[in-house]
Short mmCIF file of C-alpha atoms in Angstrom, two decimals:
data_model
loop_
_atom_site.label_atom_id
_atom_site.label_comp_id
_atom_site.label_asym_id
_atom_site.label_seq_id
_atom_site.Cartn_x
_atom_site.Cartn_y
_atom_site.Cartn_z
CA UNK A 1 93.26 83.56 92.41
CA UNK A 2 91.31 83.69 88.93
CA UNK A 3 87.93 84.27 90.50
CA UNK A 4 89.32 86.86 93.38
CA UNK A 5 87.74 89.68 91.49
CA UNK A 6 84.05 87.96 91.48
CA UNK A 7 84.07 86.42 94.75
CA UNK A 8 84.82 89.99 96.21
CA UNK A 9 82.05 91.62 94.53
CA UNK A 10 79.84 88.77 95.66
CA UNK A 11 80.68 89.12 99.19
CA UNK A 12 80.33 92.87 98.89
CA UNK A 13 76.92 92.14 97.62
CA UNK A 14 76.09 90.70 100.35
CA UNK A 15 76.43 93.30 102.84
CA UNK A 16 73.47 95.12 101.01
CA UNK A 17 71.30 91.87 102.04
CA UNK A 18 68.37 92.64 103.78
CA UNK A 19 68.58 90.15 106.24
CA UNK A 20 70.79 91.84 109.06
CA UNK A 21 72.58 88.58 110.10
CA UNK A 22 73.35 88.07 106.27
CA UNK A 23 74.84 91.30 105.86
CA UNK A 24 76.85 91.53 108.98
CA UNK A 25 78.27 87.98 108.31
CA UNK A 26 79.49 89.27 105.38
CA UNK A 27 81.39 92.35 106.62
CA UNK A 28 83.02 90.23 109.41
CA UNK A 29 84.16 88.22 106.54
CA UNK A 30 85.34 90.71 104.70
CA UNK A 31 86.96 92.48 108.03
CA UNK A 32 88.20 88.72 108.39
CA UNK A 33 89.94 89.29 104.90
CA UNK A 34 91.49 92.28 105.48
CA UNK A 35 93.34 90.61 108.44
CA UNK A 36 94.88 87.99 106.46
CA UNK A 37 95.80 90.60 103.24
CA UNK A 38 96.28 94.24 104.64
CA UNK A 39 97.35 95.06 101.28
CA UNK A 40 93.71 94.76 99.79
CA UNK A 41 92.13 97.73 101.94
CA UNK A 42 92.05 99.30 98.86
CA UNK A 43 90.47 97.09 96.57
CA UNK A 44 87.63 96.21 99.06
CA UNK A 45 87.38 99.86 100.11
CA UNK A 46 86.60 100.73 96.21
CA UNK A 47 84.56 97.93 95.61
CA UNK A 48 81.88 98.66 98.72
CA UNK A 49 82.31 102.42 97.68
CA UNK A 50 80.90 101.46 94.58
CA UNK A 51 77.88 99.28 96.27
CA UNK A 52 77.20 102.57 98.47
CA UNK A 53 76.65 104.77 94.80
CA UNK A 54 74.69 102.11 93.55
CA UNK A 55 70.98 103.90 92.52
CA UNK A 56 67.85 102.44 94.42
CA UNK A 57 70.04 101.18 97.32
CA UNK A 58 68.04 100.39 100.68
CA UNK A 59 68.76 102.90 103.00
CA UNK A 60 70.14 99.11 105.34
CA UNK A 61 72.28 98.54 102.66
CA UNK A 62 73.79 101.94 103.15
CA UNK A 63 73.80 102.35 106.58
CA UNK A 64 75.85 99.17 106.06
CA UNK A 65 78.49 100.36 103.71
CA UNK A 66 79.00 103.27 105.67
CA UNK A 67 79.24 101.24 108.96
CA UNK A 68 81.59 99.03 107.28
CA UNK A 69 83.97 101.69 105.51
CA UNK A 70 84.11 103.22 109.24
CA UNK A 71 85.51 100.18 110.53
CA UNK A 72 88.42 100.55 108.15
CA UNK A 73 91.98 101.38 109.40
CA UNK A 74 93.41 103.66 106.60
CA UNK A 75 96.96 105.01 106.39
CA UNK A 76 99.17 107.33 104.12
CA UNK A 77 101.17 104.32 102.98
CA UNK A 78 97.53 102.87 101.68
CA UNK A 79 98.16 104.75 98.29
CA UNK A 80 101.26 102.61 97.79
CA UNK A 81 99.55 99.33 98.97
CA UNK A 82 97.68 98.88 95.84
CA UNK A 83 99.87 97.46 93.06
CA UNK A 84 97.26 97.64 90.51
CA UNK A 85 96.79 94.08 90.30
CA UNK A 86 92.91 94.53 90.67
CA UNK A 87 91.68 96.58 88.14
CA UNK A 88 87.69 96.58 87.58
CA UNK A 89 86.57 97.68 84.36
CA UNK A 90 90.01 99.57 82.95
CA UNK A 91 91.17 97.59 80.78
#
């Protein structure tokens, strides 16, 4: 659980990898993820939001965030799913 925050933005990294089979590995991961802990749609949403506004991004690496972000199953109880226990740079 300590290093949940780095291994996240690591595998979110990776989707931005311009080697296609790279970067889709790492989205079924993360989809893979997402089955096992519904609760951290959120927190992954955010953190490839934040790869997508990144400056000098491949337009791949894009077309891969938005791909992934798609894929996403969303709901109104989503707002309540995240109990703040992930909280990148606000501290």
């Amino acid at each position: 659980p300590e290093g949940e925050e780095i291994l996240l933005a690591m595998i979110v990294n990776k989707i931005g990898d311009p080697v296609r089979k790279i970067a889709s590995a790492a989205g079924h991961q993360l989809r893979m993820i997402l089955e096992e802990h519904p609760v951290m749609v959120n927190v992954v949403a955010r953190e490839v939001q934040q790869l997508a506004h990144r400056p000098h991004l491949s337009p791949r690496a894009l077309y891969n965030c938005i791909i992934f972000l798609n894929q996403l199953q969303l709901s109104n109880d989503d707002d309540n799913a995240d109990d703040g226990t992930y909280s990148k740079g606000t501290n």
